[in-house]
CSV table of C-alpha atoms in Angstrom, one decimal:
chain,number,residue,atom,x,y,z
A,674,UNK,CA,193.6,93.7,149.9
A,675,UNK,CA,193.0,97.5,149.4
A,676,UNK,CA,191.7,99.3,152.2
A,677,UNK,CA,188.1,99.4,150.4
A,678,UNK,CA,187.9,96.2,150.7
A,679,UNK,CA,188.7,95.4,154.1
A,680,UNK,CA,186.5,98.4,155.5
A,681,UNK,CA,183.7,95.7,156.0
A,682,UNK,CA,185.8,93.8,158.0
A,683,UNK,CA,187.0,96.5,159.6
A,684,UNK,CA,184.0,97.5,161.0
A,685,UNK,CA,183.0,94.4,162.9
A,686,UNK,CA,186.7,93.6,163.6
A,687,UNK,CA,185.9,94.4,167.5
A,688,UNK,CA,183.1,92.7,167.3
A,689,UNK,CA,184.8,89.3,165.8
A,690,UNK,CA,187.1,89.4,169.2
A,691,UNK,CA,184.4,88.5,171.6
A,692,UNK,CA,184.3,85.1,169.9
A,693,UNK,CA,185.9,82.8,172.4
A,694,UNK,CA,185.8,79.7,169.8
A,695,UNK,CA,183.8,77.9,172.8
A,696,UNK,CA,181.3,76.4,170.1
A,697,UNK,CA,177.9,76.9,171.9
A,698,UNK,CA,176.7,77.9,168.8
A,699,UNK,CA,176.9,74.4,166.9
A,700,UNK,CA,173.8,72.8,168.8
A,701,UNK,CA,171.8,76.1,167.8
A,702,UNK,CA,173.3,76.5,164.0
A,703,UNK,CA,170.1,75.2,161.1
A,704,UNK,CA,173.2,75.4,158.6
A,705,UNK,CA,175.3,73.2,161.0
A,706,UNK,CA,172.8,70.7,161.2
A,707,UNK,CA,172.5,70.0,157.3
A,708,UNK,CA,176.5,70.8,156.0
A,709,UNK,CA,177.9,69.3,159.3
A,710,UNK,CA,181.0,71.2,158.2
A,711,UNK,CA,183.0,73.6,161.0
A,712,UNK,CA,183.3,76.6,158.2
A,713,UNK,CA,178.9,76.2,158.0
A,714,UNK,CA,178.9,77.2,162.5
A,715,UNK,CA,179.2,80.9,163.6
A,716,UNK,CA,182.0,80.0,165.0
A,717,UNK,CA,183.8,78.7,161.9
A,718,UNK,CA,182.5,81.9,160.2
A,719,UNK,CA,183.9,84.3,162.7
A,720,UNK,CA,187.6,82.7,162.2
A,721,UNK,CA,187.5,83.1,158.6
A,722,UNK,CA,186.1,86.4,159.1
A,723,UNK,CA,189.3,87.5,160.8
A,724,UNK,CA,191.8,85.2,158.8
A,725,UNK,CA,190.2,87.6,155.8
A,726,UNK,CA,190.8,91.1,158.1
A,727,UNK,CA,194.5,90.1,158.5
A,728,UNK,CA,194.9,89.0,155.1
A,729,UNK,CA,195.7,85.6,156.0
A,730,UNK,CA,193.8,84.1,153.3
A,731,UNK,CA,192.1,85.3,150.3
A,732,UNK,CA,188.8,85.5,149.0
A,733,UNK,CA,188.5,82.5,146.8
A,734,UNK,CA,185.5,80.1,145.4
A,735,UNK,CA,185.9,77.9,149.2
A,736,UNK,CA,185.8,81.3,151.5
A,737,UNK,CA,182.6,82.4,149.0
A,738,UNK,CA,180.7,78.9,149.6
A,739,UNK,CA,181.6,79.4,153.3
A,740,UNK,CA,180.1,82.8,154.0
A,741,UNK,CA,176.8,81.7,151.8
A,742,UNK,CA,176.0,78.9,154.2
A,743,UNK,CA,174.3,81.3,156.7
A,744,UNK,CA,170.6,81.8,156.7
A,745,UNK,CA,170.8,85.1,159.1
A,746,UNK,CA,168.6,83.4,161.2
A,747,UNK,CA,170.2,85.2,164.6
A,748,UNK,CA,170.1,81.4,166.3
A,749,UNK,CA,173.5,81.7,167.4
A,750,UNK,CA,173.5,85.4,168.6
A,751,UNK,CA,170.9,84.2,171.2
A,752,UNK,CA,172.7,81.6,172.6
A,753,UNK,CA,176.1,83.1,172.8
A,754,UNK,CA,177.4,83.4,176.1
A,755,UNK,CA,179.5,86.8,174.8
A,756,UNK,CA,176.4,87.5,172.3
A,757,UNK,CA,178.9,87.5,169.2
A,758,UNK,CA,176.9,89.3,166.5
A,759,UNK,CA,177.8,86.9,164.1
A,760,UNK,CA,175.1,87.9,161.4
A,761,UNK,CA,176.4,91.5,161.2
A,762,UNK,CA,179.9,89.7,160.6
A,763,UNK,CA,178.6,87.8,158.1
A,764,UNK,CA,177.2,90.9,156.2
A,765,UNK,CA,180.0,92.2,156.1
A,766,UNK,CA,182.5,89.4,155.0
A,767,UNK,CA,179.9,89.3,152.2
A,768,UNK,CA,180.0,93.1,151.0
A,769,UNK,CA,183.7,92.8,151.1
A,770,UNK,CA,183.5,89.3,148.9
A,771,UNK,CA,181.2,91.8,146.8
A,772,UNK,CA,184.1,94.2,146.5
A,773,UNK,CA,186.8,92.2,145.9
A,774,UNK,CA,185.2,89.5,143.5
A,775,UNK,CA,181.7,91.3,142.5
A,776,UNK,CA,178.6,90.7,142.9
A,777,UNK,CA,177.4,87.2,141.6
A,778,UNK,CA,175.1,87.1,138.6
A,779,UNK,CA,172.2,86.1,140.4
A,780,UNK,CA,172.9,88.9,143.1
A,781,UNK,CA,173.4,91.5,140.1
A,782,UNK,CA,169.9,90.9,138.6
A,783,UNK,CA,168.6,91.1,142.1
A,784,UNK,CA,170.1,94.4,142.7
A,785,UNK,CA,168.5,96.0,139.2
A,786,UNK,CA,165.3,94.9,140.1
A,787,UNK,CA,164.2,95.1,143.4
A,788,UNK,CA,165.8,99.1,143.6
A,789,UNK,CA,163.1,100.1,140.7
A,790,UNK,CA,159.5,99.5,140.8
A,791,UNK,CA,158.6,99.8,137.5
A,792,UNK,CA,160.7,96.7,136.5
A,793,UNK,CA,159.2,94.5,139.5
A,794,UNK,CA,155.6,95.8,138.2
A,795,UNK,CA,155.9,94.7,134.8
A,796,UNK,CA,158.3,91.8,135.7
A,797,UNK,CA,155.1,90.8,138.2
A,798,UNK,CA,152.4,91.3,135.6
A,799,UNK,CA,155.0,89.4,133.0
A,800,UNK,CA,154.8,86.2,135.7
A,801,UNK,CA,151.3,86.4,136.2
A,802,UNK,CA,150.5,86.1,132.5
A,803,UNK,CA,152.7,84.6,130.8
A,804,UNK,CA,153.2,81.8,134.3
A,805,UNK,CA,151.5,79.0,132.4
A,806,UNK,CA,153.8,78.8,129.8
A,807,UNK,CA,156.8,78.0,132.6
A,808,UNK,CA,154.9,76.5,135.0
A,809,UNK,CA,152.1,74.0,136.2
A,810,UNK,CA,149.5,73.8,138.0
A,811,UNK,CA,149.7,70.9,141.1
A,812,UNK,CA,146.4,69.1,141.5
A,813,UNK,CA,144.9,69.5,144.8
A,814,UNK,CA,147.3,72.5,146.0
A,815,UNK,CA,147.7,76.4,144.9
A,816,UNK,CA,151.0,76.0,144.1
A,817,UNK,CA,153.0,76.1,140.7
A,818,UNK,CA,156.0,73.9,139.4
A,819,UNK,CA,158.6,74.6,136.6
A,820,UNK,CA,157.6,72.7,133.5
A,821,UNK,CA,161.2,72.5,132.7
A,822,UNK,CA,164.4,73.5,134.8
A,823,UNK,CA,165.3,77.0,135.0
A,824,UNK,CA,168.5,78.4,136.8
A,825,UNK,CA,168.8,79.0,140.8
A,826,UNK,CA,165.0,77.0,140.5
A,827,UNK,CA,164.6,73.6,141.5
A,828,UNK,CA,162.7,71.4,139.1
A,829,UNK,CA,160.8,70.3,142.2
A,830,UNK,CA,160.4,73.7,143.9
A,831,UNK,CA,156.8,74.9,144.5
A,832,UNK,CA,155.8,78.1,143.6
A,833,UNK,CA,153.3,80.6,144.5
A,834,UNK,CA,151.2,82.5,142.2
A,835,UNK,CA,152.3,85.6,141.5
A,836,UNK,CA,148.7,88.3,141.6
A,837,UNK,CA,147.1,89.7,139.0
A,838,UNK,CA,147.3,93.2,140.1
A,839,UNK,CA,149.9,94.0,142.8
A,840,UNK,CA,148.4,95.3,146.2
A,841,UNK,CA,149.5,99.0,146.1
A,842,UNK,CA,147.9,99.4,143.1
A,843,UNK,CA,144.6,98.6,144.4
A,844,UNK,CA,144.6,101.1,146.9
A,845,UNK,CA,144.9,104.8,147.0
A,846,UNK,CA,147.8,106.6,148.9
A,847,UNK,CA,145.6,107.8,152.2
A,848,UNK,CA,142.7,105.9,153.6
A,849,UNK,CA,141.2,108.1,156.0
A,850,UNK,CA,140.2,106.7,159.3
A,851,UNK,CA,138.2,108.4,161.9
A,852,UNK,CA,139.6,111.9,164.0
A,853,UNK,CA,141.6,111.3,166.7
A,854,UNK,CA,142.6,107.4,165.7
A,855,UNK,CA,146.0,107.0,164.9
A,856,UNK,CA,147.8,107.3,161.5
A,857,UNK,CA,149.5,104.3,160.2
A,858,UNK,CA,152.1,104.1,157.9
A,859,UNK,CA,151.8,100.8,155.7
A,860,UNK,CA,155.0,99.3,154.8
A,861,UNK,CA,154.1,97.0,152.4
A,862,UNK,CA,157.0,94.4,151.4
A,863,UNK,CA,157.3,92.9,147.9
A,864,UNK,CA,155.6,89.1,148.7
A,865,UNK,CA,152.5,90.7,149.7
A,866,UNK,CA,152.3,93.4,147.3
A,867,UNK,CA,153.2,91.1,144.5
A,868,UNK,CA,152.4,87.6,145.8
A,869,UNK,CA,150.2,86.9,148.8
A,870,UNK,CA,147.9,90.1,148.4
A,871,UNK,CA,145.4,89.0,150.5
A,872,UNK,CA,147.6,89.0,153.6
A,873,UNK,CA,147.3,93.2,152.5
A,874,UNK,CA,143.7,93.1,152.3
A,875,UNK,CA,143.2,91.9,155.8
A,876,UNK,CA,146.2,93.7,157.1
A,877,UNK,CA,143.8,96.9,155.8
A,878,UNK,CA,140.7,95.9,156.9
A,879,UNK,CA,141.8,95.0,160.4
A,880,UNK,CA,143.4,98.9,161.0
A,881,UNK,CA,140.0,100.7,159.4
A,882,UNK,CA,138.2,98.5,161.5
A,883,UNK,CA,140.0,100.1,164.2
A,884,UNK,CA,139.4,103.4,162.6
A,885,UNK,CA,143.1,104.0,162.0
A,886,UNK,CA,143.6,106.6,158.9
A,887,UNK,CA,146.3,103.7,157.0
A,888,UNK,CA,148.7,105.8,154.9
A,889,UNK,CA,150.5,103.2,152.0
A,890,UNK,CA,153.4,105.7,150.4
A,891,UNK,CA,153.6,105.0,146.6
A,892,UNK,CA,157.1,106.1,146.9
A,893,UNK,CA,158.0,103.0,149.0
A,894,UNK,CA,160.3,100.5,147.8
A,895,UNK,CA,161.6,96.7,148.9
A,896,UNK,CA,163.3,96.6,152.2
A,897,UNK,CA,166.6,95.6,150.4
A,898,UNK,CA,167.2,92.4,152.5
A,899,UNK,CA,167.7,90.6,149.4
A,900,UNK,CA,170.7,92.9,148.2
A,901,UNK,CA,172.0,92.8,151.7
A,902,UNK,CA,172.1,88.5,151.9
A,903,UNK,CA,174.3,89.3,148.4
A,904,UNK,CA,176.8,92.1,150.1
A,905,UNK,CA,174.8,94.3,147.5
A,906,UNK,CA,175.0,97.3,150.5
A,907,UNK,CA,175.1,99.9,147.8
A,908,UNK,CA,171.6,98.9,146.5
A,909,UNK,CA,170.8,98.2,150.0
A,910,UNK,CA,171.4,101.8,151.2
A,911,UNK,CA,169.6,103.5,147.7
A,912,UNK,CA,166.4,101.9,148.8
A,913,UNK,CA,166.9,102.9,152.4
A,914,UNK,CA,167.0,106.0,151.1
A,915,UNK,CA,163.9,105.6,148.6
A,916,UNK,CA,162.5,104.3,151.7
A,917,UNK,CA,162.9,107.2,154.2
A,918,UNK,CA,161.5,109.6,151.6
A,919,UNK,CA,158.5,107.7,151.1
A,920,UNK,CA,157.7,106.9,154.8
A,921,UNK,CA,158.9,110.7,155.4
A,922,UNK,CA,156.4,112.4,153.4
A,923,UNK,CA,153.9,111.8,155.6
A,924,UNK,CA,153.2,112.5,158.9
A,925,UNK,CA,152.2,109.3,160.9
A,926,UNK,CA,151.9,107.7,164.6
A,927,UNK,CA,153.5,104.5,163.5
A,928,UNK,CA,155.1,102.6,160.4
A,929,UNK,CA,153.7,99.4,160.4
A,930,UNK,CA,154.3,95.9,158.6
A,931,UNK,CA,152.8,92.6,158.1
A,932,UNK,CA,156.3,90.9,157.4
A,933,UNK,CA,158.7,89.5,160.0
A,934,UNK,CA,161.5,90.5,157.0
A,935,UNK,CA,160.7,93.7,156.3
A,936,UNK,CA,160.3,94.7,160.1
A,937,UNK,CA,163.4,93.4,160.4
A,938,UNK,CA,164.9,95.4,157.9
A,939,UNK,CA,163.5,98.4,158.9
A,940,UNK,CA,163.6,98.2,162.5
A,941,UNK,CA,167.3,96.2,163.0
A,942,UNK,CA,169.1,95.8,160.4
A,943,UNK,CA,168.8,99.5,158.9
A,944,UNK,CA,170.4,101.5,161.6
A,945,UNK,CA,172.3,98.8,162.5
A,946,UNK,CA,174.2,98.0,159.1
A,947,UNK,CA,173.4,100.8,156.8
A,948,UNK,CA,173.7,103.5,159.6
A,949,UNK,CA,177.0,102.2,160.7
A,950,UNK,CA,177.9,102.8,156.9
A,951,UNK,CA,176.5,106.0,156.5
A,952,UNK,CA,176.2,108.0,159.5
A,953,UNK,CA,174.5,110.8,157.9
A,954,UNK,CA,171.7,109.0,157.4
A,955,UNK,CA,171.7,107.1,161.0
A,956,UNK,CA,170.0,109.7,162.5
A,957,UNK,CA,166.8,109.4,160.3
A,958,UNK,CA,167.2,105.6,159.7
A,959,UNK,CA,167.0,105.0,164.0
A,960,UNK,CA,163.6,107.4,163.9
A,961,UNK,CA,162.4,105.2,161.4
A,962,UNK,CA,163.6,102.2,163.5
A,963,UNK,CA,161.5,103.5,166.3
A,964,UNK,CA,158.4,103.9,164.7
A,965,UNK,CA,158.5,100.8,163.0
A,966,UNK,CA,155.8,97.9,164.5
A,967,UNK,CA,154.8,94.3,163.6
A,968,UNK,CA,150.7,94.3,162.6
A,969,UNK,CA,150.4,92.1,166.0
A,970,UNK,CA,152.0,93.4,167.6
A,971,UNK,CA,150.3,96.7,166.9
A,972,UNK,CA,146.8,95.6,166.5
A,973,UNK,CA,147.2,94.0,170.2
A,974,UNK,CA,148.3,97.5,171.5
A,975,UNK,CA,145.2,99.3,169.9
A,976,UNK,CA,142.9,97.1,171.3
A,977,UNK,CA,141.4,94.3,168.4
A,978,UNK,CA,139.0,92.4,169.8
A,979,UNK,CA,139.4,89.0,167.9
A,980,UNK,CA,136.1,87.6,168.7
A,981,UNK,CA,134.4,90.5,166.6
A,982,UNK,CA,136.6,90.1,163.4
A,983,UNK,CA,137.9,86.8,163.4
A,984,UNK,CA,136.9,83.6,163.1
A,985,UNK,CA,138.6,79.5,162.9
A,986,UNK,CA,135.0,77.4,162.3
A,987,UNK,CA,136.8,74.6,164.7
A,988,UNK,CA,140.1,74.9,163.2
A,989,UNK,CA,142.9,73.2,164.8
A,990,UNK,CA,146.2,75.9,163.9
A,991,UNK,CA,149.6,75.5,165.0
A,992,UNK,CA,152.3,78.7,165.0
A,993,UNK,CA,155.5,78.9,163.9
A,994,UNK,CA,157.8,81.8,165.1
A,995,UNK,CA,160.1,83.9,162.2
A,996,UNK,CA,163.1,83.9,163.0
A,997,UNK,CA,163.0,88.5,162.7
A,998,UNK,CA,160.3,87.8,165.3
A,999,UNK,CA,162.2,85.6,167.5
A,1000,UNK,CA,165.0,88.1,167.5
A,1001,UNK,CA,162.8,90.8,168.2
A,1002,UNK,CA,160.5,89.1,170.9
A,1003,UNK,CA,157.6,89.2,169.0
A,1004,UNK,CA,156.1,85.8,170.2
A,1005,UNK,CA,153.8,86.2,172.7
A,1006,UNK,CA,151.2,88.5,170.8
A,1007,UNK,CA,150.3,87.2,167.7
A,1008,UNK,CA,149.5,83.8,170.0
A,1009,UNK,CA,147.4,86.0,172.5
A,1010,UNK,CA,145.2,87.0,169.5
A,1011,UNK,CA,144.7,83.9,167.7
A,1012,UNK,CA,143.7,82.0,171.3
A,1013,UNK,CA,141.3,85.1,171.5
A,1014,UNK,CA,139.8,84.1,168.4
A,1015,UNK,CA,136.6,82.6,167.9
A,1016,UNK,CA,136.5,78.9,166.8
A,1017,UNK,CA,140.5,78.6,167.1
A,1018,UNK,CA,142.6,75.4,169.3
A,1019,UNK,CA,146.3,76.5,169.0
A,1020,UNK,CA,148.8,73.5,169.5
A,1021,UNK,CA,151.9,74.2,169.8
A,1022,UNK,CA,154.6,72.5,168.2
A,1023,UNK,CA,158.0,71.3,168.9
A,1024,UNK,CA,160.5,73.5,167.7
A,1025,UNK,CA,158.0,76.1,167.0
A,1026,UNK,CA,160.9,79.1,167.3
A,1027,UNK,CA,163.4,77.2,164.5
A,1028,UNK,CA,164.3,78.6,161.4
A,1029,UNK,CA,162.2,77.1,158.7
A,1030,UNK,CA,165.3,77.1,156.1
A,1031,UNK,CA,164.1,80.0,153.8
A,1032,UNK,CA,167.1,82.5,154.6
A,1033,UNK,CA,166.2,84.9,152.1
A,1034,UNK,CA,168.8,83.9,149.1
A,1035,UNK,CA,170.2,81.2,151.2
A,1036,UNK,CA,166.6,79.0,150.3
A,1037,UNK,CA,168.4,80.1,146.2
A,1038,UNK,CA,171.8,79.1,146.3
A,1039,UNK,CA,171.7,75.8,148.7
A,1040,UNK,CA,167.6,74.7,148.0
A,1041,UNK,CA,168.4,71.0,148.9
A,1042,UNK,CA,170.3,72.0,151.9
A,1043,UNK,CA,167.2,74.4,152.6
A,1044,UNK,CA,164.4,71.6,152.5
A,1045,UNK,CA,166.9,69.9,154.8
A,1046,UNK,CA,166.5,72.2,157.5
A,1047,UNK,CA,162.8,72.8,156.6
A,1048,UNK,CA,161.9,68.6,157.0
A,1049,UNK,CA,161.9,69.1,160.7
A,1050,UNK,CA,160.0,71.6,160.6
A,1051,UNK,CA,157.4,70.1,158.3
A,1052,UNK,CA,157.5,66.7,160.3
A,1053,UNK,CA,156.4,69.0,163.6
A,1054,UNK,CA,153.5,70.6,161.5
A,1055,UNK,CA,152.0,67.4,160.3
A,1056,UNK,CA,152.1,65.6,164.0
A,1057,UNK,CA,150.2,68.9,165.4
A,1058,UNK,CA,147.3,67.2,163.2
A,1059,UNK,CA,146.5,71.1,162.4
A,1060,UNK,CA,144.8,72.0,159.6
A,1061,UNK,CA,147.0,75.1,159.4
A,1062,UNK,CA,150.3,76.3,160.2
A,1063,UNK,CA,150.2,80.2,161.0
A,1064,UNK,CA,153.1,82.4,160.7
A,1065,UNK,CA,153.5,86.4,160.3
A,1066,UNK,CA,155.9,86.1,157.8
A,1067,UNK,CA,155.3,85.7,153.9
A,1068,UNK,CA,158.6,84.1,153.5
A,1069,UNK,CA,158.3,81.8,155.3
A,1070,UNK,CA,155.0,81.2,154.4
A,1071,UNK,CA,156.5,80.3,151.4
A,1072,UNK,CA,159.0,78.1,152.7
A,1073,UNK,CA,156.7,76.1,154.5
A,1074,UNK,CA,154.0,75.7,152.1
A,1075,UNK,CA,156.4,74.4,149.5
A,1076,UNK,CA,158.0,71.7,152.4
A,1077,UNK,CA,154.7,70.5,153.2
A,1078,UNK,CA,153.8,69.9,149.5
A,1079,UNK,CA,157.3,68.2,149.7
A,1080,UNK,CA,156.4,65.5,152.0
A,1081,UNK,CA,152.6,65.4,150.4
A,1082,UNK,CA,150.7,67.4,152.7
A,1083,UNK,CA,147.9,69.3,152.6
A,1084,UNK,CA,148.0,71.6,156.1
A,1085,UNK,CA,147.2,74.9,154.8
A,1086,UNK,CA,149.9,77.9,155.9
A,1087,UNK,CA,148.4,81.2,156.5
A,1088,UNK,CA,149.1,84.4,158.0
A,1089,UNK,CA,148.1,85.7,161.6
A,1090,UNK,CA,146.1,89.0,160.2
A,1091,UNK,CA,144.4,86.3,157.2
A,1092,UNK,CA,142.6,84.3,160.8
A,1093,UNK,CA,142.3,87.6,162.2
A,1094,UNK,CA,140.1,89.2,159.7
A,1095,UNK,CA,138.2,86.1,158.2
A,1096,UNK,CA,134.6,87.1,159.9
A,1097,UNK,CA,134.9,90.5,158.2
A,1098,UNK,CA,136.3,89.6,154.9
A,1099,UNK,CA,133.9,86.3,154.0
C-alpha cells in the first residue's frame, strides 16, 4: 500500500495498541449478536485493523464485508476496560478501503447528494410527488412500501413520507425572540428538514416560547455522517466546511439540534475525525463543538416548564436512548421533562440504552441483519404496553417505526420536543 493509503490507519495506529484482545466487548457488540462471527466484535475489527497497517493482508471483498458490520454505535467503547476507540478505528479502516478500492456505488451517489442542497431539494420534492408511483400506502399506519423491489431497499422495508415542502423553506433565516433571551442557532439535519418536519415545528415553537431569537442558517448543509459511515471523508470535511460558514455567519449563544446524529456529528465526531485530518480547521470545528447542544438538553437548562406546553391526555410512553445520546450522557433530561409533563406515565423498558440497529448505512447494506438487532428492541416496546415509544432521534425514529410495523404493531414513535409542545401546537 502507498503511504496515502495507510495514513488512515496510521492515525489510529496508537490507538489500535490499547486493545488487549480480552473480548469484553462481545457481550456489548449489536453486530456480534446477529453475525455471531469474531471479524463482526471490536475486537475482531481492531486485529484486522492492524493486520491492514502492516500490510499483512490486503483490502479484499472479505476485509470490505468485515469493516461494514459496525453500526458505530460506541457499545464497546463504554465497556472497554482500556476504552479502545474502536469506532474511530473503524472510520478509518473504511476511508483507507475508500482509497484503495473507491467508494462503493451506493456511497458515491450518497456523496453527490447530500454535499449540495439543491439536488436533495428537488430530489425531496421528486419523492414526495412522484412517491405513489413507487410506493404504497399501508392501511392503518403512515408508512410507505416499495410496490416493486428497488436496490439497497427491502421489498418489505417501511418508509416514511417524505414532506411536501422541506422545513427550512418554511421559515425565514432569523426569528427574533425577545431582548436579552438567548440566540439559538438551529441546526437542522436532513430527516427533519426533509422527512419528519414536524419534529422542526415543535423544536421552533418550544424556543420562541421561551423567547429565544432562533437563527436557521440557509447556508447549512447535512452533518455528513452518511459520507463518513462510507470512508467518504473528503465529502465529509466539504460539508464541515459548508457547515462552519453557515453556523459562522451569525453570532449566537448556542448551536442547537433536535437529532442525536447530527449532535453527534457536530459535537464528536467533527473535531474528533475531521479535525485530526485537517488541523487547520480544528480550531474552529472544537468552537463549534462547544457550542453545540441537544434541544433537551438545552430547553431543560433554559427553564421549559412542561406542564405549560406539553401535554400526554393519559398516555402511557416508553423512551428509548440513541446511541449519540448514550455516548454523550444525554439520558437523564429528556426523561426529567417528559415525567414533568402533564398527562404522561413513563415506563421504562428493558434495554432502553441498546442500539435499535439503524447505524446510519449499516440499516442499507445488512437490512435483515438490522431488523435482527432491532426485534429486541421492538419486543421491549410492545411489553411496555405504551402507546408510544419516545426517542430524540429521527433515525431512529425511523428504525423503530418500521420494526414495530414489522412485527404488526401499532405503538406510535415520536420525538421528545413533538410531547413537549403538543398543548401549544393542537
Amino acid at each position: 500500500m502507498t503511504k496515502k493509503q495507510i495514513d488512515p490507519l496510521e492515525r489510529v495506529a496508537a490507538e489500535m495498541k490499547k486493545c488487549v484482545k480480552c473480548g469484553a466487548c462481545r457481550a456489548h457488540c449489536p453486530a456480534f449478536s446477529t453475525f455471531q462471527r469474531e471479524p463482526a466484535t471490536a475486537r475482531g475489527k481492531v486485529a484486522l485493523a492492524q493486520h491492514l497497517c502492516k500490510g499483512d493482508i490486503t483490502l479484499d471483498d472479505g476485509t470490505y464485508s468485515a469493516m461494514s458490520k459496525c453500526l458505530l454505535c460506541g457499545s464497546c467503547v463504554e465497556k472497554c476496560p482500556n476504552q479502545v476507540p474502536t469506532d474511530e478505528i473503524v472510520i478509518a479502516a473504511r476511508e483507507a478501503l475508500a482509497q484503495r478500492r473507491g467508494l462503493t456505488t451506493f456511497h458515491k451517489a450518497v456523496g453527490q447528494v447530500i454535499k449540495n442542497r439543491k439536488v436533495m431539494n428537488f430530489g425531496a420534492l421528486a419523492a414526495a410527488v412522484l412517491g405513489p408511483l413507487f410506493f404504497r400506502k399501508v392501511p392503518a399506519t403512515s408508512g410507505l412500501r416499495l410496490r416493486f423491489p428497488m436496490p439497497f431497499l427491502g421489498g418489505s422495508r417501511h418508509i416514511p413520507q417524505i414532506a411536501k415542502k422541506p422545513f427550512m423553506k418554511r421559515h425565514p433565516e432569523v426569528i427574533q425572540g425577545e431582548p436579552g433571551k438567548p440566540r439559538i442557532v438551529f441546526f437542522v439535519g436532513c430527516m427533519t428538514n426533509f422527512v419528519y418536519t414536524e419534529i422542526g415545528e415543535a423544536t421552533l415553537a418550544l424556543f420562541r416560547h421561551l423567547g429565544c431569537t432562533v437563527i436557521i442558517p440557509k447556508g447549512q448543509q447535512c452533518c455528513g455522517l452518511p459520507g463518513m459511515s462510507g470512508g467518504d471523508l473528503d465529502t465529509v470535511r466539504e460539508l464541515a466546511e459548508m457547515n462552519l460558514a453557515a453556523m459562522e455567519a451569525h453570532e449566537a449563544d448556542y448551536v442547537m439540534t433536535a437529532c442525536a446524529t447530527c449532535g453527534g456529528a457536530l459535537h464528536k465526531l467533527y473535531p474528533l475525525v475531521v479535525g485530526k485530518r485537517n488541523p487547520e480547521l480544528k480550531q474552529r470545528l472544537q468552537a463549534l463543538a462547544d457550542k453545540t447542544v441537544d434541544a433537551a438538553v438545552l430547553l431543560q437548562k433554559l427553564g421549559l416548564a412542561p406542564e405549560e406546553t406539553g401535554a400526554g391526555a393519559g398516555m402511557r410512553i416508553t423512551y428509548h436512548d440513541p446511541c449519540h445520546h448514550r455516548t454523550a450522557g444525554i439520558t437523564k433530561q429528556p426523561r426529567a421533562l417528559l415525567n414533568k409533563t402533564p398527562g404522561l406515565e413513563l415506563v421504562e423498558m428493558e434495554g432502553a440504552d441498546r442500539c435499535c440497529g439503524l447505524g446510519g448505512t449499516f440499516n442499507v447494506y445488512h437490512y435483515e441483519s438490522s431488523l435482527d438487532i432491532n426485534a429486541s428492541k421492538s419486543a421491549a416496546i410492545i411489553a411496555t404496553g405504551a402507546d408510544a415509544v419516545v426517542t430524540g432521534c429521527p433515525g431512529c425514529i425511523m428504525q423503530l417505526s418500521d420494526g414495530l410495523k414489522q412485527a404488526g404493531d401499532k405503538t406510535k414513535v415520536l420525538h421528545t420536543v413533538e410531547l413537549l409542545a403538543r398543548k401549544m401546537r393542537r
